[in-house]
CSV table of C-alpha atoms and ligand atoms in Angstrom, one decimal:
chain,number,residue,atom,x,y,z
R,25,UNK,CA,-3.0,14.7,-57.0
R,26,UNK,CA,-2.2,11.2,-58.0
R,27,UNK,CA,1.0,12.5,-59.7
R,28,UNK,CA,1.9,14.3,-56.5
R,29,UNK,CA,1.3,11.2,-54.4
R,30,UNK,CA,3.4,9.0,-56.7
R,31,UNK,CA,6.2,11.6,-56.5
R,32,UNK,CA,6.1,11.6,-52.8
R,33,UNK,CA,6.2,7.8,-52.8
R,34,UNK,CA,9.1,7.8,-55.3
R,35,UNK,CA,11.1,10.3,-53.2
R,36,UNK,CA,10.3,8.3,-50.0
R,37,UNK,CA,11.5,5.1,-51.6
R,38,UNK,CA,14.7,6.4,-52.9
R,39,UNK,CA,15.5,8.3,-49.6
R,40,UNK,CA,14.5,5.4,-47.5
R,41,UNK,CA,17.0,3.2,-49.3
R,42,UNK,CA,19.7,5.5,-48.1
R,43,UNK,CA,18.3,5.8,-44.6
R,44,UNK,CA,18.1,2.0,-44.4
R,45,UNK,CA,21.9,1.9,-44.7
R,46,UNK,CA,22.1,3.8,-41.4
R,47,UNK,CA,19.4,1.5,-39.9
R,48,UNK,CA,20.9,-1.8,-41.0
R,49,UNK,CA,23.1,-2.2,-37.8
R,50,UNK,CA,19.8,-2.1,-35.8
R,51,UNK,CA,18.3,-5.1,-37.7
R,52,UNK,CA,19.1,-8.3,-35.9
R,53,UNK,CA,18.4,-11.6,-37.7
R,54,UNK,CA,16.8,-14.5,-35.9
R,55,UNK,CA,20.2,-16.3,-36.0
R,56,UNK,CA,21.8,-13.3,-34.4
R,57,UNK,CA,19.2,-13.2,-31.7
R,58,UNK,CA,19.7,-16.9,-31.1
R,59,UNK,CA,23.4,-16.3,-30.7
R,60,UNK,CA,22.7,-13.4,-28.2
R,61,UNK,CA,20.5,-15.7,-26.3
R,62,UNK,CA,23.2,-18.4,-26.1
R,63,UNK,CA,25.6,-15.7,-24.8
R,64,UNK,CA,23.1,-14.6,-22.2
R,65,UNK,CA,22.7,-18.2,-21.1
R,66,UNK,CA,26.4,-18.5,-20.5
R,67,UNK,CA,26.4,-15.3,-18.5
R,68,UNK,CA,23.5,-16.5,-16.4
R,69,UNK,CA,25.3,-19.6,-15.5
R,70,UNK,CA,28.4,-17.5,-14.6
R,71,UNK,CA,26.2,-15.3,-12.4
R,72,UNK,CA,24.8,-18.3,-10.5
R,73,UNK,CA,28.2,-19.9,-9.9
R,74,UNK,CA,29.7,-19.8,-6.5
R,75,UNK,CA,33.2,-18.9,-7.7
R,76,UNK,CA,32.2,-17.0,-10.9
R,77,UNK,CA,29.5,-14.6,-9.8
R,78,UNK,CA,31.8,-11.9,-8.5
R,79,UNK,CA,32.8,-11.0,-12.0
R,80,UNK,CA,29.6,-11.8,-13.8
R,81,UNK,CA,28.0,-8.9,-15.8
R,82,UNK,CA,24.6,-10.6,-15.4
R,83,UNK,CA,24.4,-10.7,-11.6
R,84,UNK,CA,21.7,-13.3,-11.0
R,85,UNK,CA,20.9,-12.1,-7.5
R,86,UNK,CA,19.3,-14.5,-5.1
R,87,UNK,CA,16.1,-12.9,-3.7
R,88,UNK,CA,15.1,-15.2,-0.9
R,89,UNK,CA,11.7,-15.4,-2.4
R,90,UNK,CA,11.1,-19.1,-2.2
R,91,UNK,CA,7.5,-19.5,-3.1
R,92,UNK,CA,4.9,-17.8,-5.3
R,93,UNK,CA,1.8,-16.6,-3.5
R,94,UNK,CA,-0.8,-19.3,-2.9
R,95,UNK,CA,-3.7,-17.0,-2.4
R,96,UNK,CA,-3.9,-17.4,1.4
R,97,UNK,CA,-1.9,-14.4,2.5
R,98,UNK,CA,-3.8,-11.6,4.1
R,99,UNK,CA,-3.5,-8.4,6.1
R,100,UNK,CA,-2.8,-4.7,5.8
R,101,UNK,CA,0.5,-3.5,4.5
R,102,UNK,CA,2.3,-0.4,3.3
R,103,UNK,CA,4.2,-0.5,0.1
R,104,UNK,CA,6.8,1.8,-1.2
R,105,UNK,CA,7.9,1.9,-4.8
R,106,UNK,CA,11.1,3.6,-5.9
R,107,UNK,CA,12.6,3.1,-9.2
R,108,UNK,CA,11.5,5.5,-11.9
R,109,UNK,CA,11.1,9.3,-11.6
R,110,UNK,CA,8.3,9.0,-9.1
R,111,UNK,CA,8.1,7.5,-5.7
R,112,UNK,CA,4.9,5.8,-4.7
R,113,UNK,CA,3.4,5.0,-1.3
R,114,UNK,CA,0.5,2.6,-1.1
R,115,UNK,CA,-1.7,1.3,1.6
R,116,UNK,CA,-2.8,-2.2,0.6
R,117,UNK,CA,-5.2,-4.8,2.0
R,118,UNK,CA,-4.8,-8.4,1.0
R,119,UNK,CA,-8.1,-10.3,1.3
R,120,UNK,CA,-7.9,-14.0,1.9
R,121,UNK,CA,-11.5,-14.9,1.0
R,122,UNK,CA,-11.8,-13.1,-2.2
R,123,UNK,CA,-8.2,-13.7,-3.3
R,124,UNK,CA,-7.9,-10.0,-3.9
R,125,UNK,CA,-5.4,-7.3,-3.3
R,126,UNK,CA,-7.2,-4.1,-2.6
R,127,UNK,CA,-5.4,-0.8,-2.9
R,128,UNK,CA,-6.9,1.2,-0.1
R,129,UNK,CA,-5.1,4.4,-1.2
R,130,UNK,CA,-1.9,5.7,-2.6
R,131,UNK,CA,0.1,8.8,-3.2
R,132,UNK,CA,2.8,9.7,-5.7
R,133,UNK,CA,5.7,12.0,-4.8
R,134,UNK,CA,8.0,13.4,-7.4
R,135,UNK,CA,11.7,12.9,-6.9
R,136,UNK,CA,13.3,16.1,-8.2
R,137,UNK,CA,16.6,15.7,-10.2
R,138,UNK,CA,18.7,17.3,-7.5
R,139,UNK,CA,17.5,14.7,-5.1
R,140,UNK,CA,18.1,11.9,-7.6
R,141,UNK,CA,21.7,13.1,-7.9
R,142,UNK,CA,22.2,14.4,-4.3
R,143,UNK,CA,23.2,12.6,-1.2
R,144,UNK,CA,21.7,9.4,0.1
R,145,UNK,CA,20.6,11.1,3.3
R,146,UNK,CA,18.6,13.7,1.3
R,147,UNK,CA,17.0,10.9,-0.8
R,148,UNK,CA,15.9,8.9,2.2
R,149,UNK,CA,14.8,12.0,4.2
R,150,UNK,CA,12.6,12.8,1.2
R,151,UNK,CA,11.1,9.3,1.1
R,152,UNK,CA,10.5,9.3,4.9
R,153,UNK,CA,8.8,12.7,4.5
R,154,UNK,CA,6.5,11.5,1.7
R,155,UNK,CA,5.6,8.4,3.8
R,156,UNK,CA,4.9,10.7,6.8
R,157,UNK,CA,2.5,12.8,4.7
R,158,UNK,CA,0.7,9.8,3.5
R,159,UNK,CA,0.4,8.2,6.9
R,160,UNK,CA,-1.0,11.5,8.2
R,161,UNK,CA,-3.6,11.7,5.4
R,162,UNK,CA,-4.7,8.1,6.2
R,163,UNK,CA,-4.6,8.5,9.9
R,164,UNK,CA,-2.2,5.6,10.2
R,165,UNK,CA,0.7,7.3,12.1
R,166,UNK,CA,0.0,5.4,15.3
R,167,UNK,CA,0.2,2.0,13.7
R,168,UNK,CA,3.3,0.1,12.8
R,169,UNK,CA,2.4,-1.7,9.6
R,170,UNK,CA,4.6,-4.1,7.8
R,171,UNK,CA,6.2,-2.6,4.8
R,172,UNK,CA,7.0,-3.9,1.3
R,173,UNK,CA,9.7,-1.8,-0.3
R,174,UNK,CA,10.0,-2.2,-4.1
R,175,UNK,CA,13.5,-0.8,-4.8
R,176,UNK,CA,14.2,-1.2,-8.5
R,177,UNK,CA,18.0,-1.3,-8.6
R,178,UNK,CA,20.5,-4.1,-8.4
R,179,UNK,CA,20.8,-5.2,-4.8
R,180,UNK,CA,22.6,-8.0,-3.1
R,181,UNK,CA,20.0,-9.4,-0.7
R,182,UNK,CA,21.6,-10.5,2.5
R,183,UNK,CA,18.2,-11.2,4.1
R,184,UNK,CA,14.7,-10.2,3.2
R,185,UNK,CA,15.2,-7.0,5.2
R,186,UNK,CA,18.8,-6.4,4.4
R,187,UNK,CA,19.7,-5.4,1.0
R,188,UNK,CA,22.9,-3.8,-0.3
R,189,UNK,CA,22.8,-1.6,-3.3
R,190,UNK,CA,25.4,-2.7,-5.8
R,191,UNK,CA,25.2,0.3,-8.1
R,192,UNK,CA,22.6,2.9,-9.1
R,193,UNK,CA,21.1,2.6,-12.6
R,194,UNK,CA,18.7,4.7,-14.6
R,195,UNK,CA,18.8,8.4,-13.5
R,196,UNK,CA,20.0,8.0,-10.0
R,197,UNK,CA,23.4,8.6,-8.6
R,198,UNK,CA,22.9,9.6,-4.9
R,199,UNK,CA,26.2,9.5,-2.9
R,200,UNK,CA,26.8,7.2,0.0
R,201,UNK,CA,24.3,4.6,-0.9
R,202,UNK,CA,26.2,2.1,-3.1
R,203,UNK,CA,27.5,-0.7,-0.9
R,204,UNK,CA,25.1,0.2,1.9
R,205,UNK,CA,22.0,-1.5,3.3
R,206,UNK,CA,19.0,0.3,1.8
R,207,UNK,CA,16.6,-0.9,4.5
R,208,UNK,CA,18.8,0.5,7.2
R,209,UNK,CA,19.1,3.9,5.4
R,210,UNK,CA,15.3,4.0,5.2
R,211,UNK,CA,14.9,3.1,8.9
R,212,UNK,CA,17.5,5.6,9.9
R,213,UNK,CA,15.7,8.4,8.0
R,214,UNK,CA,12.4,7.4,9.7
R,215,UNK,CA,14.1,7.4,13.1
R,216,UNK,CA,15.6,10.8,12.5
R,217,UNK,CA,12.1,12.2,12.2
R,218,UNK,CA,10.8,10.2,15.2
R,219,UNK,CA,7.1,10.9,14.5
R,220,UNK,CA,6.2,7.4,13.3
R,221,UNK,CA,7.6,3.9,12.9
R,222,UNK,CA,7.2,1.0,10.6
R,223,UNK,CA,7.0,-2.7,11.2
R,224,UNK,CA,9.0,-5.4,9.5
R,225,UNK,CA,10.3,-4.6,6.1
R,226,UNK,CA,10.6,-6.8,3.0
R,227,UNK,CA,12.7,-5.5,0.2
R,228,UNK,CA,12.0,-6.6,-3.4
R,229,UNK,CA,13.0,-5.7,-6.9
R,230,UNK,CA,10.2,-4.5,-9.1
R,231,UNK,CA,10.5,-7.7,-11.3
R,232,UNK,CA,9.9,-9.8,-8.2
R,233,UNK,CA,7.0,-7.6,-7.1
R,234,UNK,CA,5.5,-8.0,-10.6
R,235,UNK,CA,5.9,-11.7,-10.6
R,236,UNK,CA,4.3,-12.0,-7.1
R,237,UNK,CA,1.4,-9.8,-7.8
R,238,UNK,CA,0.6,-11.7,-11.0
R,239,UNK,CA,1.3,-15.0,-9.2
R,240,UNK,CA,-1.5,-14.1,-6.9
R,241,UNK,CA,-3.9,-14.4,-9.8
R,242,UNK,CA,-2.2,-17.1,-11.8
R,243,UNK,CA,-0.2,-19.7,-9.9
R,244,UNK,CA,1.9,-20.6,-12.9
R,245,UNK,CA,3.4,-17.1,-13.0
R,246,UNK,CA,7.1,-17.7,-12.3
R,247,UNK,CA,8.7,-15.0,-14.3
R,248,UNK,CA,8.5,-11.2,-13.8
R,249,UNK,CA,9.7,-8.8,-16.5
R,250,UNK,CA,9.9,-5.0,-16.6
R,251,UNK,CA,10.4,-3.0,-19.8
R,252,UNK,CA,10.0,0.6,-18.6
R,253,UNK,CA,12.5,3.2,-17.6
R,254,UNK,CA,14.9,0.3,-17.1
R,255,UNK,CA,14.6,-3.4,-18.0
R,256,UNK,CA,15.1,-6.6,-16.1
R,257,UNK,CA,13.6,-10.0,-15.3
R,258,UNK,CA,13.4,-12.5,-12.5
R,259,UNK,CA,12.4,-16.1,-12.6
R,260,UNK,CA,12.1,-19.2,-10.4
R,261,UNK,CA,15.4,-21.1,-10.6
R,262,UNK,CA,16.1,-24.6,-9.1
R,263,UNK,CA,17.8,-24.2,-5.8
R,264,UNK,CA,20.4,-26.8,-6.8
R,265,UNK,CA,21.6,-24.4,-9.5
R,266,UNK,CA,21.8,-21.5,-7.1
R,267,UNK,CA,25.3,-22.4,-5.9
R,268,UNK,CA,25.7,-19.3,-3.8
R,269,UNK,CA,22.9,-20.2,-1.5
R,270,UNK,CA,22.8,-23.3,0.8
R,271,UNK,CA,20.2,-25.9,0.1
R,272,UNK,CA,19.3,-28.1,-2.8
R,273,UNK,CA,15.6,-28.4,-2.6
R,274,UNK,CA,12.8,-26.4,-4.2
R,275,UNK,CA,13.2,-23.1,-6.1
R,276,UNK,CA,14.3,-19.6,-5.5
R,277,UNK,CA,13.4,-16.4,-7.4
R,278,UNK,CA,16.5,-15.0,-9.1
R,279,UNK,CA,16.7,-11.4,-10.0
R,280,UNK,CA,18.8,-11.7,-13.2
R,281,UNK,CA,19.6,-8.0,-13.7
R,282,UNK,CA,19.8,-8.7,-17.4
R,283,UNK,CA,20.3,-5.0,-18.0
R,284,UNK,CA,24.0,-5.6,-17.2
R,285,UNK,CA,24.4,-8.0,-20.1
R,286,UNK,CA,27.2,-6.6,-22.2
R,287,UNK,CA,29.0,-4.8,-19.4
R,288,UNK,CA,32.0,-7.0,-20.1
R,289,UNK,CA,32.1,-6.0,-23.8
R,290,UNK,CA,30.2,-9.1,-25.0
R,291,UNK,CA,27.7,-7.0,-27.0
R,292,UNK,CA,30.2,-4.9,-28.9
R,293,UNK,CA,29.3,-6.6,-32.2
R,294,UNK,CA,25.7,-5.4,-32.0
R,295,UNK,CA,26.3,-2.0,-30.4
R,296,UNK,CA,25.8,0.8,-33.0
R,297,UNK,CA,27.7,4.0,-33.0
R,298,UNK,CA,24.6,5.6,-31.5
R,299,UNK,CA,24.5,3.1,-28.6
R,300,UNK,CA,28.1,3.9,-27.9
R,301,UNK,CA,27.3,7.6,-27.6
R,302,UNK,CA,24.2,7.0,-25.4
R,303,UNK,CA,26.4,5.0,-23.0
R,304,UNK,CA,29.3,7.4,-23.0
R,305,UNK,CA,27.1,10.4,-22.3
R,306,UNK,CA,25.1,8.7,-19.6
R,307,UNK,CA,25.7,9.2,-15.9
R,308,UNK,CA,27.0,5.7,-15.6
R,309,UNK,CA,29.1,4.8,-18.6
R,310,UNK,CA,29.9,1.1,-19.0
R,311,UNK,CA,27.0,0.1,-16.8
R,312,UNK,CA,23.9,-1.6,-18.1
R,313,UNK,CA,24.8,-1.8,-21.8
R,314,UNK,CA,21.9,-4.1,-22.7
R,315,UNK,CA,19.4,-1.9,-20.8
R,316,UNK,CA,20.7,1.1,-22.8
R,317,UNK,CA,19.7,-0.6,-26.0
R,318,UNK,CA,16.2,-1.4,-24.8
R,319,UNK,CA,14.6,0.7,-22.1
R,320,UNK,CA,12.5,3.8,-22.0
R,321,UNK,CA,15.3,5.9,-20.5
R,322,UNK,CA,17.4,5.6,-23.6
R,323,UNK,CA,15.2,4.8,-26.7
R,324,UNK,CA,14.2,8.4,-27.3
R,325,UNK,CA,17.9,9.4,-27.2
R,326,UNK,CA,18.9,6.7,-29.7
R,327,UNK,CA,16.3,8.0,-32.1
R,328,UNK,CA,17.4,11.6,-31.6
R,329,UNK,CA,21.0,10.8,-32.3
R,330,UNK,CA,19.9,8.9,-35.5
R,331,UNK,CA,17.8,11.9,-36.6
R,332,UNK,CA,20.6,14.3,-36.0
R,333,UNK,CA,23.0,12.1,-38.1
R,334,UNK,CA,20.5,11.7,-40.9
R,335,UNK,CA,19.9,15.5,-41.0
R,336,UNK,CA,23.6,16.3,-41.0
R,337,UNK,CA,23.9,13.9,-43.9
R,338,UNK,CA,21.1,15.8,-45.7
R,339,UNK,CA,18.6,12.9,-45.7
R,340,UNK,CA,16.1,14.7,-43.5
R,341,UNK,CA,14.6,18.1,-43.1
R,342,UNK,CA,16.7,19.4,-46.0
R,343,UNK,CA,19.7,19.2,-43.9
R,344,UNK,CA,18.5,21.7,-41.3
R,345,UNK,CA,18.5,20.6,-37.6
R,346,UNK,CA,16.9,22.6,-34.8
R,347,UNK,CA,18.2,23.6,-31.4
R,348,UNK,CA,15.7,21.2,-29.7
R,349,UNK,CA,16.8,18.3,-31.9
R,350,UNK,CA,20.4,19.0,-30.9
R,351,UNK,CA,19.5,19.0,-27.2
R,352,UNK,CA,20.2,15.6,-25.4
R,353,UNK,CA,17.0,14.2,-23.9
R,354,UNK,CA,14.6,16.4,-25.9
R,355,UNK,CA,13.3,13.5,-28.1
R,356,UNK,CA,11.3,11.6,-25.4
R,357,UNK,CA,10.6,7.9,-25.6
R,358,UNK,CA,6.9,8.5,-25.5
R,359,UNK,CA,7.2,10.3,-28.8
R,360,UNK,CA,8.2,6.9,-30.4
R,361,UNK,CA,4.9,5.4,-29.1
R,362,UNK,CA,2.9,8.3,-30.4
R,363,UNK,CA,4.6,8.3,-33.8
R,364,UNK,CA,4.0,4.5,-34.2
R,365,UNK,CA,0.3,4.7,-33.4
R,366,UNK,CA,-1.6,3.0,-36.2
R,367,UNK,CA,-4.1,5.7,-37.2
R,368,UNK,CA,-2.8,8.9,-35.7
R,369,UNK,CA,0.9,8.2,-35.9
R,370,UNK,CA,1.8,10.4,-38.9
R,371,UNK,CA,-0.3,13.3,-37.5
R,372,UNK,CA,1.4,12.9,-34.1
R,373,UNK,CA,4.8,12.8,-35.9
R,374,UNK,CA,4.0,16.1,-37.6
R,375,UNK,CA,3.1,17.8,-34.3
R,376,UNK,CA,6.2,16.5,-32.6
R,377,UNK,CA,8.5,17.6,-35.3
R,378,UNK,CA,6.9,21.0,-35.3
R,379,UNK,CA,7.2,21.2,-31.6
R,380,UNK,CA,10.9,20.4,-32.0
R,381,UNK,CA,11.2,23.4,-34.3
R,382,UNK,CA,11.9,21.3,-37.5
R,383,UNK,CA,10.7,22.1,-41.0
R,384,UNK,CA,9.4,18.8,-42.3
R,385,UNK,CA,7.7,17.5,-45.4
R,386,UNK,CA,5.6,14.4,-45.8
R,387,UNK,CA,8.6,12.3,-46.7
R,388,UNK,CA,10.5,13.4,-43.6
R,389,UNK,CA,7.5,12.4,-41.5
R,390,UNK,CA,7.5,8.9,-43.0
R,391,UNK,CA,11.3,8.5,-42.6
R,392,UNK,CA,11.1,9.6,-38.9
R,393,UNK,CA,8.5,6.9,-38.4
R,394,UNK,CA,10.8,4.3,-40.1
R,395,UNK,CA,13.6,5.3,-37.7
R,396,UNK,CA,11.3,4.9,-34.6
R,397,UNK,CA,10.0,1.6,-35.9
R,398,UNK,CA,13.5,0.2,-36.3
R,399,UNK,CA,14.7,1.3,-32.9
R,400,UNK,CA,11.6,0.0,-31.1
R,401,UNK,CA,11.6,-3.3,-33.0
R,402,UNK,CA,15.3,-3.9,-32.0
R,403,UNK,CA,14.4,-3.3,-28.4
R,404,UNK,CA,11.4,-5.7,-28.6
R,405,UNK,CA,13.6,-8.4,-30.3
R,406,UNK,CA,16.4,-8.1,-27.8
R,407,UNK,CA,13.9,-8.5,-24.9
R,408,UNK,CA,12.5,-11.5,-26.8
R,409,UNK,CA,16.0,-13.1,-27.0
R,410,UNK,CA,16.5,-12.5,-23.3
R,411,UNK,CA,13.1,-13.8,-22.3
R,412,UNK,CA,13.5,-16.8,-24.6
R,413,UNK,CA,16.7,-17.6,-22.7
R,414,UNK,CA,14.8,-17.7,-19.5
R,415,UNK,CA,11.9,-19.8,-20.6
R,416,UNK,CA,14.2,-22.3,-22.4
R,417,UNK,CA,16.2,-22.6,-19.2
R,418,UNK,CA,13.2,-23.3,-17.1
R,419,UNK,CA,12.0,-25.9,-19.5
R,420,UNK,CA,15.5,-27.6,-19.6
R,421,UNK,CA,15.8,-27.3,-15.8
R,422,UNK,CA,12.6,-29.4,-15.5
R,423,UNK,CA,13.4,-31.8,-18.2
R,424,UNK,CA,10.3,-31.0,-20.1
R,425,UNK,CA,9.6,-31.3,-23.8
R,426,UNK,CA,7.1,-28.5,-23.6
R,427,UNK,CA,6.7,-25.8,-21.0
R,428,UNK,CA,3.6,-23.8,-20.3
R,429,UNK,CA,4.3,-20.7,-18.2
R,430,UNK,CA,3.2,-17.2,-17.4
R,431,UNK,CA,5.2,-14.0,-17.3
R,432,UNK,CA,4.1,-11.1,-15.2
R,433,UNK,CA,5.0,-7.9,-17.1
R,434,UNK,CA,5.1,-4.2,-16.3
R,435,UNK,CA,6.7,-1.0,-17.6
R,436,UNK,CA,5.7,1.9,-19.7
R,437,UNK,CA,7.5,0.7,-22.9
R,438,UNK,CA,5.6,-2.6,-22.8
R,439,UNK,CA,2.3,-1.1,-21.8
R,440,UNK,CA,2.2,2.1,-23.8
R,441,UNK,CA,4.0,1.3,-27.1
R,442,UNK,CA,1.3,0.3,-29.7
R,443,UNK,CA,3.0,-2.8,-31.0
R,444,UNK,CA,6.0,-3.5,-28.8
R,445,UNK,CA,4.3,-6.4,-27.0
R,446,UNK,CA,3.2,-8.0,-30.3
R,447,UNK,CA,6.7,-7.9,-31.7
R,448,UNK,CA,8.2,-9.2,-28.5
R,449,UNK,CA,5.7,-12.1,-28.3
R,450,UNK,CA,6.1,-13.1,-31.9
R,451,UNK,CA,9.9,-13.3,-31.6
R,452,UNK,CA,9.9,-15.2,-28.3
R,453,UNK,CA,7.6,-17.7,-29.9
R,454,UNK,CA,10.2,-18.2,-32.7
R,455,UNK,CA,13.1,-18.3,-30.3
R,456,UNK,CA,11.4,-20.6,-27.8
R,457,UNK,CA,9.2,-22.8,-30.0
R,458,UNK,CA,8.7,-25.4,-27.2
R,459,UNK,CA,7.3,-23.0,-24.7
R,460,UNK,CA,3.8,-21.5,-24.6
R,461,UNK,CA,3.9,-18.3,-22.7
R,462,UNK,CA,1.0,-16.3,-21.3
R,463,UNK,CA,1.8,-12.6,-20.8
R,464,UNK,CA,0.0,-11.0,-17.8
R,465,UNK,CA,0.3,-7.3,-17.5
R,466,UNK,CA,0.4,-6.6,-13.8
R,467,UNK,CA,-2.7,-4.7,-12.8
R,468,UNK,CA,-1.3,-2.0,-10.7
R,469,UNK,CA,2.4,-2.0,-11.3
R,470,UNK,CA,4.9,-3.1,-8.7
R,471,UNK,CA,3.5,-1.4,-5.6
R,472,UNK,CA,0.9,-4.1,-5.0
R,473,UNK,CA,3.5,-6.7,-5.7
R,474,UNK,CA,5.7,-5.3,-3.0
R,475,UNK,CA,2.8,-5.7,-0.5
R,476,UNK,CA,2.3,-9.2,-1.7
R,477,UNK,CA,5.9,-10.0,-1.1
R,478,UNK,CA,5.6,-8.6,2.4
R,479,UNK,CA,2.6,-10.8,3.0
R,480,UNK,CA,4.3,-13.9,1.6
R,481,UNK,CA,7.5,-13.0,3.4
R,482,UNK,CA,5.7,-13.1,6.7
R,483,UNK,CA,4.1,-16.4,6.1
R,484,UNK,CA,6.7,-18.3,4.1
R,485,UNK,CA,10.1,-16.8,3.8
R,486,UNK,CA,11.0,-16.0,7.4
R,487,UNK,CA,10.2,-19.6,8.4
R,488,UNK,CA,12.7,-21.0,6.0
R,489,UNK,CA,16.1,-21.2,7.3
R,490,UNK,CA,17.9,-20.2,4.2
R,491,UNK,CA,21.4,-18.9,4.6
R,492,UNK,CA,23.9,-17.6,2.2
R,493,UNK,CA,27.1,-19.6,1.9
R,494,UNK,CA,30.4,-18.1,3.2
R,495,UNK,CA,31.5,-17.2,-0.3
R,496,UNK,CA,28.7,-14.8,-0.7
R,497,UNK,CA,29.5,-12.5,2.3
R,498,UNK,CA,30.4,-9.0,1.3
O,515,BGC,C1,17.5,-2.1,-12.5
O,515,BGC,C2,16.6,-3.2,-12.1
O,515,BGC,C3,15.2,-3.0,-12.3
O,515,BGC,C4,15.0,-2.5,-13.8
O,515,BGC,C5,13.5,-2.1,-14.1
O,515,BGC,C6,17.2,-1.6,-13.8
O,515,BGC,O1,17.9,-0.4,-14.1
O,515,BGC,O2,18.8,-2.4,-12.4
O,515,BGC,O3,16.8,-3.6,-10.7
O,515,BGC,O4,14.4,-4.1,-12.1
O,515,BGC,O5,15.8,-1.3,-14.0
O,515,BGC,O6,13.0,-1.1,-13.2
């Protein structure tokens, strides 16, 4: 048995040396990450600039959110959450006394693929129908409650209730929505039904929702980050740096849309051949290059492409692929998390490979785990570089030697992967040594955050006379 074990280790070591050659382009040194962070910083400044933002790949969208919650907002709200494969409706009560956000009830509606890629009218009719069902079940149809709409796509916010979709990301591509006001499309769909109405609407990105819902608990939360199906972050920027919006005082939350980093070709040096294929075969080639190297929608596919290549080059499965392995999308991102589990990872890997119709041996299993590790660590390190850019910027903005801050985080990759958060945190620490960051995983995702934003919007935002400058008009 000892001889057999030593043999396996020997085979693994010699094969892994060869496999590592394929994995090398995925390894980013700390110096490289610093360089990437410096590039992102430049892009962020470009995105904030009055005359440069039009062409900026990192959009740095003003959100109109001018304050983090102070714990005194209250009331009943509806929250909608659209951004992944599901659509959620929530009924939320914000309690002033207990500083609590209570979720009264919620419902999840699936968004079928044909609706994700159909017409905008179909999508919003579907949303309005789900909301109608929910209101019925809660006996709320007679009321016109204010509504927080978490819409997790890049939008140019004209006002808190007017938000123009710039382009779809992730799996969506509904026609007739890009360039249009999403709040109006929602209201129109509700009016077409004519069986209920909604009150005032506040639109937010999920990053903002996450920041707000965490900010309700921890006042120093001034960054929101999502690493799920897509990836993105927002943070509180000094108004004087937000050149597109009138006013110099105070701060405004900026939705960075960091997923678009690299859309001008600036990440070509770190894109591997596998990243290039993932982008080319996606429904939106050329859009959200950074996101495609990081987020849950793409990680599984990167691993699959690597496994196919390694098999074709006879380094895995004795050179025999399977129909499932050759099918795009069949290697799910959740498999990566399962394979990297500390105790059950290898067993999980065996089951997954069997399910994919592959004939594996114990060396294959270990090599597959190595591939998963490498791809997820790169993702965590790229996120770390981007987050470090933000915290370093906040620190410099405020002229501080040392910054203590809190990041509200959400998203399946961050939540479910067994060591993603550790890897990310360790690298941010190295890239932003003068910042101490607390990571707060938002308790109930972005839905509650949207309700919080609605609450804050009513009390704070609408009283601020904050107008966009001429240059911004679309
Ligand atoms: C969208 C962002 C969103 C992120 C996380 C990206 O694809 O562009 O608006 O915040 O996904 O959901």
